[in-house]
mmCIF file of C-alpha atoms in Angstrom:
data_model
loop_
_atom_site.group_PDB
_atom_site.id
_atom_site.type_symbol
_atom_site.label_atom_id
_atom_site.label_comp_id
_atom_site.label_asym_id
_atom_site.label_seq_id
_atom_site.Cartn_x
_atom_site.Cartn_y
_atom_site.Cartn_z
ATOM 1 C CA MET A 192 160.665 254.414 97.066
ATOM 2 C CA ILE A 193 160.527 253.181 93.457
ATOM 3 C CA PHE A 194 161.417 255.760 90.806
ATOM 4 C CA ALA A 195 159.490 256.104 87.560
ATOM 5 C CA ARG A 196 162.373 254.724 85.497
ATOM 6 C CA GLN A 197 162.485 251.651 87.755
ATOM 7 C CA ARG A 198 158.729 251.129 87.358
ATOM 8 C CA GLU A 199 159.189 251.309 83.598
ATOM 9 C CA LEU A 200 162.046 248.798 83.791
ATOM 10 C CA LEU A 201 159.849 246.407 85.782
ATOM 11 C CA ALA A 202 156.977 246.846 83.330
ATOM 12 C CA LEU A 203 159.236 245.979 80.413
ATOM 13 C CA LEU A 204 160.652 242.939 82.203
ATOM 14 C CA GLU A 205 157.131 241.722 82.988
ATOM 15 C CA ALA A 206 156.045 242.215 79.359
ATOM 16 C CA LEU A 207 159.050 240.177 78.200
ATOM 17 C CA GLY A 208 158.062 237.239 80.386
ATOM 18 C CA GLY A 209 159.618 238.190 83.713
ATOM 19 C CA ASP A 210 162.850 236.229 83.205
ATOM 20 C CA VAL A 211 165.344 237.456 80.580
ATOM 21 C CA ALA A 212 169.065 236.853 79.999
ATOM 22 C CA SER A 213 171.144 239.895 80.917
ATOM 23 C CA THR A 214 172.537 240.626 77.454
ATOM 24 C CA ASP A 215 169.107 240.226 75.885
ATOM 25 C CA PHE A 216 167.496 242.510 78.432
ATOM 26 C CA GLN A 217 170.116 245.232 77.943
ATOM 27 C CA LYS A 218 169.562 245.206 74.187
ATOM 28 C CA LEU A 219 165.772 245.145 74.502
ATOM 29 C CA LEU A 220 165.853 247.937 77.082
ATOM 30 C CA PHE A 221 168.049 249.894 74.668
ATOM 31 C CA LEU A 222 165.684 249.394 71.709
ATOM 32 C CA TYR A 223 162.723 250.237 73.931
ATOM 33 C CA GLY A 224 164.445 253.470 74.952
ATOM 34 C CA GLN A 225 165.202 254.393 71.356
ATOM 35 C CA GLU A 226 161.484 254.125 70.606
ATOM 36 C CA ARG A 227 160.665 256.229 73.666
ATOM 37 C CA GLY A 228 163.002 258.994 72.499
ATOM 38 C CA GLN A 229 163.346 261.814 75.011
ATOM 39 C CA ASP A 230 161.175 259.834 77.434
ATOM 40 C CA ALA A 231 163.610 256.902 77.494
ATOM 41 C CA PRO A 232 164.142 255.656 81.052
ATOM 42 C CA TYR A 233 167.874 255.027 80.516
ATOM 43 C CA ASP A 234 170.762 256.266 78.408
ATOM 44 C CA PHE A 235 173.460 253.934 77.052
ATOM 45 C CA VAL A 236 177.130 253.815 76.120
ATOM 46 C CA PRO A 237 178.911 251.696 73.497
ATOM 47 C CA TYR A 238 180.434 248.845 75.475
ATOM 48 C CA GLN A 239 182.079 245.455 75.021
ATOM 49 C CA PHE A 240 178.876 243.750 73.812
ATOM 50 C CA GLY A 241 177.188 246.851 72.436
ATOM 51 C CA ALA A 242 174.751 249.256 74.105
ATOM 52 C CA PHE A 243 175.029 249.154 77.903
ATOM 53 C CA SER A 244 173.523 251.133 80.780
ATOM 54 C CA PHE A 245 175.494 251.395 84.018
ATOM 55 C CA SER A 246 172.473 253.068 85.605
ATOM 56 C CA SER A 247 170.147 250.171 84.849
ATOM 57 C CA TYR A 248 172.506 247.814 86.663
ATOM 58 C CA ALA A 249 172.659 250.167 89.641
ATOM 59 C CA ASP A 250 168.853 250.068 89.678
ATOM 60 C CA LYS A 251 168.929 246.288 89.360
ATOM 61 C CA ARG A 252 170.962 246.089 92.569
ATOM 62 C CA LYS A 253 168.502 248.382 94.352
ATOM 63 C CA LEU A 254 165.505 246.390 93.116
ATOM 64 C CA ILE A 255 167.102 243.156 94.315
ATOM 65 C CA GLU A 256 167.610 244.750 97.732
ATOM 66 C CA SER A 257 163.969 245.860 97.876
ATOM 67 C CA GLY A 258 162.708 242.470 96.663
ATOM 68 C CA GLU A 259 161.267 243.368 93.240
ATOM 69 C CA LEU A 260 163.952 241.369 91.441
ATOM 70 C CA ALA A 261 165.584 238.046 92.298
ATOM 71 C CA LYS A 262 169.353 237.732 92.517
ATOM 72 C CA VAL A 263 170.133 235.377 89.646
ATOM 73 C CA ASP A 264 173.446 235.515 87.822
ATOM 74 C CA ASP A 265 173.244 236.715 84.213
ATOM 75 C CA ARG A 266 169.445 237.056 84.262
ATOM 76 C CA TRP A 267 166.836 239.661 85.155
ATOM 77 C CA VAL A 268 164.078 237.893 87.093
ATOM 78 C CA LEU A 269 160.875 239.505 88.364
ATOM 79 C CA THR A 270 159.579 238.381 91.783
ATOM 80 C CA GLY A 271 156.094 238.273 93.266
ATOM 81 C CA VAL A 272 156.907 241.492 95.099
ATOM 82 C CA GLY A 273 157.808 243.019 91.749
ATOM 83 C CA VAL A 274 154.498 241.947 90.238
ATOM 84 C CA LYS A 275 152.635 243.624 93.113
ATOM 85 C CA THR A 276 154.669 246.790 92.546
ATOM 86 C CA LEU A 277 153.451 246.781 88.944
ATOM 87 C CA GLN A 278 149.792 247.183 89.902
ATOM 88 C CA ARG A 279 148.391 250.362 88.327
ATOM 89 C CA ASN A 280 151.727 250.887 86.581
ATOM 90 C CA PRO A 281 151.176 253.422 83.752
ATOM 91 C CA PHE A 282 154.003 251.964 81.660
ATOM 92 C CA ARG A 283 152.490 248.492 81.203
ATOM 93 C CA PRO A 284 150.600 249.180 77.921
ATOM 94 C CA THR A 285 153.652 250.741 76.242
ATOM 95 C CA ALA A 286 155.928 247.939 77.453
ATOM 96 C CA ALA A 287 153.433 245.262 76.353
ATOM 97 C CA ASP A 288 153.177 246.745 72.860
ATOM 98 C CA PHE A 289 156.965 246.812 72.509
ATOM 99 C CA ALA A 290 157.310 243.228 73.794
ATOM 100 C CA LYS A 291 154.658 241.970 71.371
ATOM 101 C CA ARG A 292 156.476 243.476 68.406
ATOM 102 C CA ASN A 293 159.895 242.213 69.518
ATOM 103 C CA ALA A 294 158.934 238.871 71.046
ATOM 104 C CA ARG A 295 161.186 236.793 68.799
ATOM 105 C CA LEU A 296 164.329 238.928 69.067
ATOM 106 C CA ARG A 297 166.881 237.161 71.267
ATOM 107 C CA GLY A 298 170.528 236.137 71.275
ATOM 108 C CA ASP A 299 172.854 237.043 68.409
ATOM 109 C CA SER A 300 169.981 238.104 66.144
ATOM 110 C CA LEU A 301 168.928 240.685 68.737
ATOM 111 C CA VAL A 302 172.490 241.966 69.165
ATOM 112 C CA ALA A 303 172.926 242.159 65.388
ATOM 113 C CA GLU A 304 169.673 244.118 65.076
ATOM 114 C CA THR A 305 170.919 246.778 67.513
ATOM 115 C CA TYR A 306 174.267 246.959 65.700
ATOM 116 C CA ARG A 307 172.634 247.408 62.294
ATOM 117 C CA ARG A 308 170.213 250.058 63.447
ATOM 118 C CA PHE A 309 172.555 251.938 65.795
ATOM 119 C CA PRO A 310 176.145 251.298 64.667
ATOM 120 C CA PHE A 311 177.724 253.841 67.031
ATOM 121 C CA PHE A 312 176.784 251.612 69.960
ATOM 122 C CA ALA A 313 178.681 248.719 68.360
ATOM 123 C CA THR A 314 181.926 250.665 67.988
ATOM 124 C CA ARG A 315 183.501 249.172 71.133
ATOM 125 C CA SER A 316 181.983 245.724 70.720
ATOM 126 C CA GLU A 317 184.173 242.645 71.045
ATOM 127 C CA ILE A 318 181.656 240.515 69.137
ATOM 128 C CA ALA A 319 180.678 242.709 66.168
ATOM 129 C CA GLU A 320 182.661 240.629 63.668
ATOM 130 C CA LYS A 321 180.994 237.459 64.978
ATOM 131 C CA VAL A 322 177.353 238.553 65.050
ATOM 132 C CA LEU A 323 177.589 240.535 61.790
ATOM 133 C CA ARG A 324 179.615 237.931 59.896
ATOM 134 C CA GLY A 325 178.790 238.133 56.212
ATOM 135 C CA ASP A 326 177.073 241.525 56.515
ATOM 136 C CA GLU A 327 179.819 243.753 55.168
ATOM 137 C CA GLN A 328 177.512 246.749 54.863
ATOM 138 C CA ALA A 329 176.701 246.633 58.584
ATOM 139 C CA LEU A 330 180.345 246.091 59.538
ATOM 140 C CA GLU A 331 181.375 249.072 57.423
ATOM 141 C CA ALA A 332 178.720 251.200 59.134
ATOM 142 C CA VAL A 333 180.193 250.244 62.508
ATOM 143 C CA ARG A 334 183.704 251.102 61.339
ATOM 144 C CA ALA A 335 182.486 254.435 59.964
ATOM 145 C CA ALA A 336 180.776 255.267 63.271
ATOM 146 C CA ARG A 337 183.972 254.904 65.269
ATOM 147 C CA VAL A 338 185.181 258.218 66.641
ATOM 148 C CA ARG A 339 188.640 258.996 65.335
ATOM 149 C CA PRO A 340 191.286 260.397 67.702
ATOM 150 C CA THR A 341 190.712 264.116 67.990
ATOM 151 C CA ARG A 342 193.292 266.837 67.947
ATOM 152 C CA ALA A 343 195.101 267.559 71.168
ATOM 153 C CA GLY A 344 193.261 270.218 73.093
ATOM 154 C CA LEU A 345 191.342 271.306 76.136
ATOM 155 C CA PHE A 346 187.632 270.739 76.744
ATOM 156 C CA THR A 347 185.327 271.345 79.683
ATOM 157 C CA ILE A 348 182.199 269.437 80.680
ATOM 158 C CA GLY A 349 179.718 269.573 83.561
ATOM 159 C CA TYR A 350 177.426 266.733 84.576
ATOM 160 C CA GLU A 351 174.465 268.854 85.677
ATOM 161 C CA GLY A 352 171.332 267.524 83.962
ATOM 162 C CA LEU A 353 173.106 264.530 82.420
ATOM 163 C CA SER A 354 173.002 260.832 83.178
ATOM 164 C CA LEU A 355 176.352 259.089 83.549
ATOM 165 C CA GLU A 356 175.872 257.480 80.141
ATOM 166 C CA ALA A 357 174.920 260.696 78.307
ATOM 167 C CA TYR A 358 177.926 262.409 79.890
ATOM 168 C CA LEU A 359 180.309 259.645 78.814
ATOM 169 C CA VAL A 360 178.923 259.618 75.272
ATOM 170 C CA ARG A 361 179.674 263.339 74.986
ATOM 171 C CA LEU A 362 183.264 262.618 75.950
ATOM 172 C CA LEU A 363 183.522 259.717 73.511
ATOM 173 C CA ARG A 364 182.045 261.643 70.596
ATOM 174 C CA ALA A 365 184.486 264.499 71.241
ATOM 175 C CA GLY A 366 187.426 262.090 71.254
ATOM 176 C CA VAL A 367 188.409 262.963 74.832
ATOM 177 C CA GLU A 368 191.215 260.754 76.129
ATOM 178 C CA LEU A 369 191.751 262.139 79.626
ATOM 179 C CA LEU A 370 189.117 263.331 82.093
ATOM 180 C CA CYS A 371 190.474 265.743 84.695
ATOM 181 C CA ASP A 372 188.223 266.144 87.732
ATOM 182 C CA VAL A 373 188.787 269.576 89.302
ATOM 183 C CA ARG A 374 186.344 269.190 92.213
ATOM 184 C CA ARG A 375 187.840 269.579 95.681
ATOM 185 C CA ASN A 376 185.758 266.663 96.971
ATOM 186 C CA PRO A 377 184.667 264.406 94.088
ATOM 187 C CA LEU A 378 181.473 263.167 95.726
ATOM 188 C CA SER A 379 177.947 263.363 94.361
ATOM 189 C CA ARG A 380 174.506 262.210 95.415
ATOM 190 C CA LYS A 381 173.787 261.704 91.733
ATOM 191 C CA TYR A 382 174.557 258.175 90.571
ATOM 192 C CA GLY A 383 177.813 257.811 88.658
ATOM 193 C CA PHE A 384 179.575 261.020 89.570
ATOM 194 C CA SER A 385 181.455 260.182 92.732
ATOM 195 C CA ARG A 386 185.099 259.512 92.051
ATOM 196 C CA SER A 387 185.104 255.714 92.346
ATOM 197 C CA THR A 388 182.163 255.122 89.993
ATOM 198 C CA LEU A 389 183.096 257.851 87.525
ATOM 199 C CA SER A 390 186.718 256.741 87.260
ATOM 200 C CA ARG A 391 185.761 253.080 86.727
ATOM 201 C CA ALA A 392 183.141 253.913 84.111
ATOM 202 C CA ALA A 393 185.400 256.327 82.205
ATOM 203 C CA GLU A 394 188.376 253.992 82.204
ATOM 204 C CA SER A 395 186.230 251.037 81.084
ATOM 205 C CA LEU A 396 185.616 253.096 77.925
ATOM 206 C CA GLY A 397 189.279 253.937 77.424
ATOM 207 C CA ILE A 398 189.126 257.408 78.990
ATOM 208 C CA ARG A 399 191.832 257.987 81.600
ATOM 209 C CA TYR A 400 190.627 259.639 84.828
ATOM 210 C CA GLU A 401 192.735 262.037 86.921
ATOM 211 C CA HIS A 402 191.768 264.073 89.972
ATOM 212 C CA ILE A 403 193.436 267.396 90.806
ATOM 213 C CA PRO A 404 191.815 268.497 94.099
ATOM 214 C CA GLU A 405 194.161 271.492 94.403
ATOM 215 C CA LEU A 406 192.111 273.219 91.695
ATOM 216 C CA GLY A 407 188.836 272.711 93.558
ATOM 217 C CA VAL A 408 186.817 275.285 95.480
ATOM 218 C CA ALA A 409 186.287 274.701 99.182
ATOM 219 C CA SER A 410 182.690 273.825 100.102
ATOM 220 C CA HIS A 411 182.379 276.742 102.515
ATOM 221 C CA ASP A 412 183.216 279.151 99.678
ATOM 222 C CA ARG A 413 180.334 277.722 97.635
ATOM 223 C CA ALA A 414 177.785 277.757 100.437
ATOM 224 C CA GLU A 415 175.819 280.896 99.490
ATOM 225 C CA LEU A 416 175.958 281.272 95.731
ATOM 226 C CA SER A 417 172.478 282.665 95.246
ATOM 227 C CA SER A 418 173.069 285.249 92.504
ATOM 228 C CA PRO A 419 175.273 285.936 89.472
ATOM 229 C CA GLU A 420 177.034 288.585 91.544
ATOM 230 C CA ALA A 421 177.925 286.014 94.209
ATOM 231 C CA TYR A 422 179.396 283.720 91.563
ATOM 232 C CA GLU A 423 181.408 286.567 90.091
ATOM 233 C CA ARG A 424 182.852 287.460 93.505
ATOM 234 C CA LEU A 425 183.805 283.828 94.049
ATOM 235 C CA PHE A 426 185.458 283.554 90.628
ATOM 236 C CA ASP A 427 187.332 286.850 91.058
ATOM 237 C CA ALA A 428 188.802 285.587 94.337
ATOM 238 C CA TYR A 429 189.565 282.187 92.784
ATOM 239 C CA ARG A 430 191.418 283.738 89.849
ATOM 240 C CA ARG A 431 193.257 286.165 92.104
ATOM 241 C CA ASP A 432 194.116 284.002 95.116
ATOM 242 C CA THR A 433 193.970 280.332 94.132
ATOM 243 C CA LEU A 434 195.102 279.821 90.553
ATOM 244 C CA PRO A 435 198.406 281.767 90.784
ATOM 245 C CA ARG A 436 199.439 279.405 93.590
ATOM 246 C CA GLN A 437 198.715 276.254 91.578
ATOM 247 C CA ALA A 438 201.508 276.420 89.019
ATOM 248 C CA GLU A 439 202.326 272.714 89.335
ATOM 249 C CA ALA A 440 198.731 271.588 88.773
ATOM 250 C CA LEU A 441 198.317 273.920 85.813
ATOM 251 C CA GLU A 442 201.598 272.770 84.313
ATOM 252 C CA THR A 443 200.398 269.170 84.607
ATOM 253 C CA ILE A 444 197.350 269.959 82.454
ATOM 254 C CA ARG A 445 199.467 271.899 79.972
ATOM 255 C CA ARG A 446 201.855 268.945 79.731
ATOM 256 C CA TRP A 447 199.015 266.494 79.022
ATOM 257 C CA VAL A 448 197.807 268.643 76.137
ATOM 258 C CA GLY A 449 201.404 269.137 74.979
ATOM 259 C CA GLU A 450 201.801 265.354 74.847
ATOM 260 C CA GLY A 451 198.987 265.266 72.299
ATOM 261 C CA LYS A 452 196.044 264.371 74.520
ATOM 262 C CA ALA A 453 192.494 265.685 74.371
ATOM 263 C CA VAL A 454 191.799 266.656 77.993
ATOM 264 C CA ALA A 455 188.409 267.528 79.512
ATOM 265 C CA LEU A 456 188.134 269.468 82.772
ATOM 266 C CA THR A 457 185.030 268.418 84.688
ATOM 267 C CA CYS A 458 182.875 269.649 87.550
ATOM 268 C CA PHE A 459 179.122 269.917 88.222
ATOM 269 C CA GLU A 460 177.626 272.996 86.559
ATOM 270 C CA SER A 461 176.458 272.587 82.974
ATOM 271 C CA SER A 462 177.730 276.055 82.029
ATOM 272 C CA ALA A 463 181.482 276.627 82.258
ATOM 273 C CA GLN A 464 180.727 280.314 82.839
ATOM 274 C CA MET A 465 179.015 279.360 86.099
ATOM 275 C CA CYS A 466 181.769 276.986 87.206
ATOM 276 C CA HIS A 467 185.345 277.397 88.380
ATOM 277 C CA ARG A 468 186.505 275.003 85.652
ATOM 278 C CA GLY A 469 185.822 277.873 83.234
ATOM 279 C CA CYS A 470 188.257 279.983 85.248
ATOM 280 C CA VAL A 471 190.869 277.223 85.023
ATOM 281 C CA ALA A 472 190.392 276.955 81.261
ATOM 282 C CA SER A 473 190.673 280.702 80.644
ATOM 283 C CA PHE A 474 193.675 280.980 82.989
ATOM 284 C CA LEU A 475 195.466 278.229 81.053
ATOM 285 C CA GLU A 476 194.763 279.965 77.755
ATOM 286 C CA ASP A 477 196.009 283.300 79.091
ATOM 287 C CA ARG A 478 199.178 281.714 80.469
ATOM 288 C CA PHE A 479 200.036 279.263 77.700
ATOM 289 C CA GLY A 480 198.380 280.699 74.605
ATOM 290 C CA GLN A 481 195.810 279.674 72.015
ATOM 291 C CA GLY A 482 196.975 276.058 72.130
ATOM 292 C CA LEU A 483 195.040 275.820 75.412
ATOM 293 C CA ALA A 484 191.843 277.509 74.198
ATOM 294 C CA SER A 485 188.986 275.361 75.457
ATOM 295 C CA THR A 486 185.851 273.898 73.902
ATOM 296 C CA HIS A 487 182.804 273.448 76.152
ATOM 297 C CA LEU A 488 180.995 270.132 75.644
#
């Protein structure tokens, strides 16, 4: 099955000629998404060469497996199977219009264009000084967009409704330095949020990942949460029976914050009030004081 975002990716690749260097395609896909706004097929993070989408590369691997793309190092190449997939593709007119207007943007000039227009996404770039050489105004905009180290403190974040990239950007913009996963079993059917992928992605952006499974809720305890009352019963039991027995884990989090780090507790639910991480955060504040009051991202 081909998802809508993958069909849109294929339509854009076709409109750009069907064979595009990887860095060029990432930047063009980024600019295309910025024009699409809330309908953008992919979100991005600031990375070593500017805007980058982990999810698009995961889709690239899937599309190579299904035959729509060819496996060619450092290029995105559409196959005959991919062209057939594009028949009656509703995204072709939009992609063609974008490609026509951006046909000449490639290489360093393309990278520089994304940096000038969206300086936040150049803040982790290793090549900003090179591609923006002589453009002091653009370089200053990139420097100004860099997130400064935040105060030490406790945050919470859930990934429900977020792409991996949108989630990571929230952490970056908040100045989070350490991501503490409080799921019992850090697995997810949603791309990017199983432990191995999430830890690699976070640490590639300078965010340390730690997992404290002792603070998780067993899957059988979460099996029938069908009402606010059921959640409240679960959280009452968790606060009463689980957290008082996890002094070492809680002290570890307190120590991280005490060392000056901005720490984010993470689990699935978007609302901390509907997630056990909210219980952890309030328990820490009650035990250690206002220095552990949390901010929900």
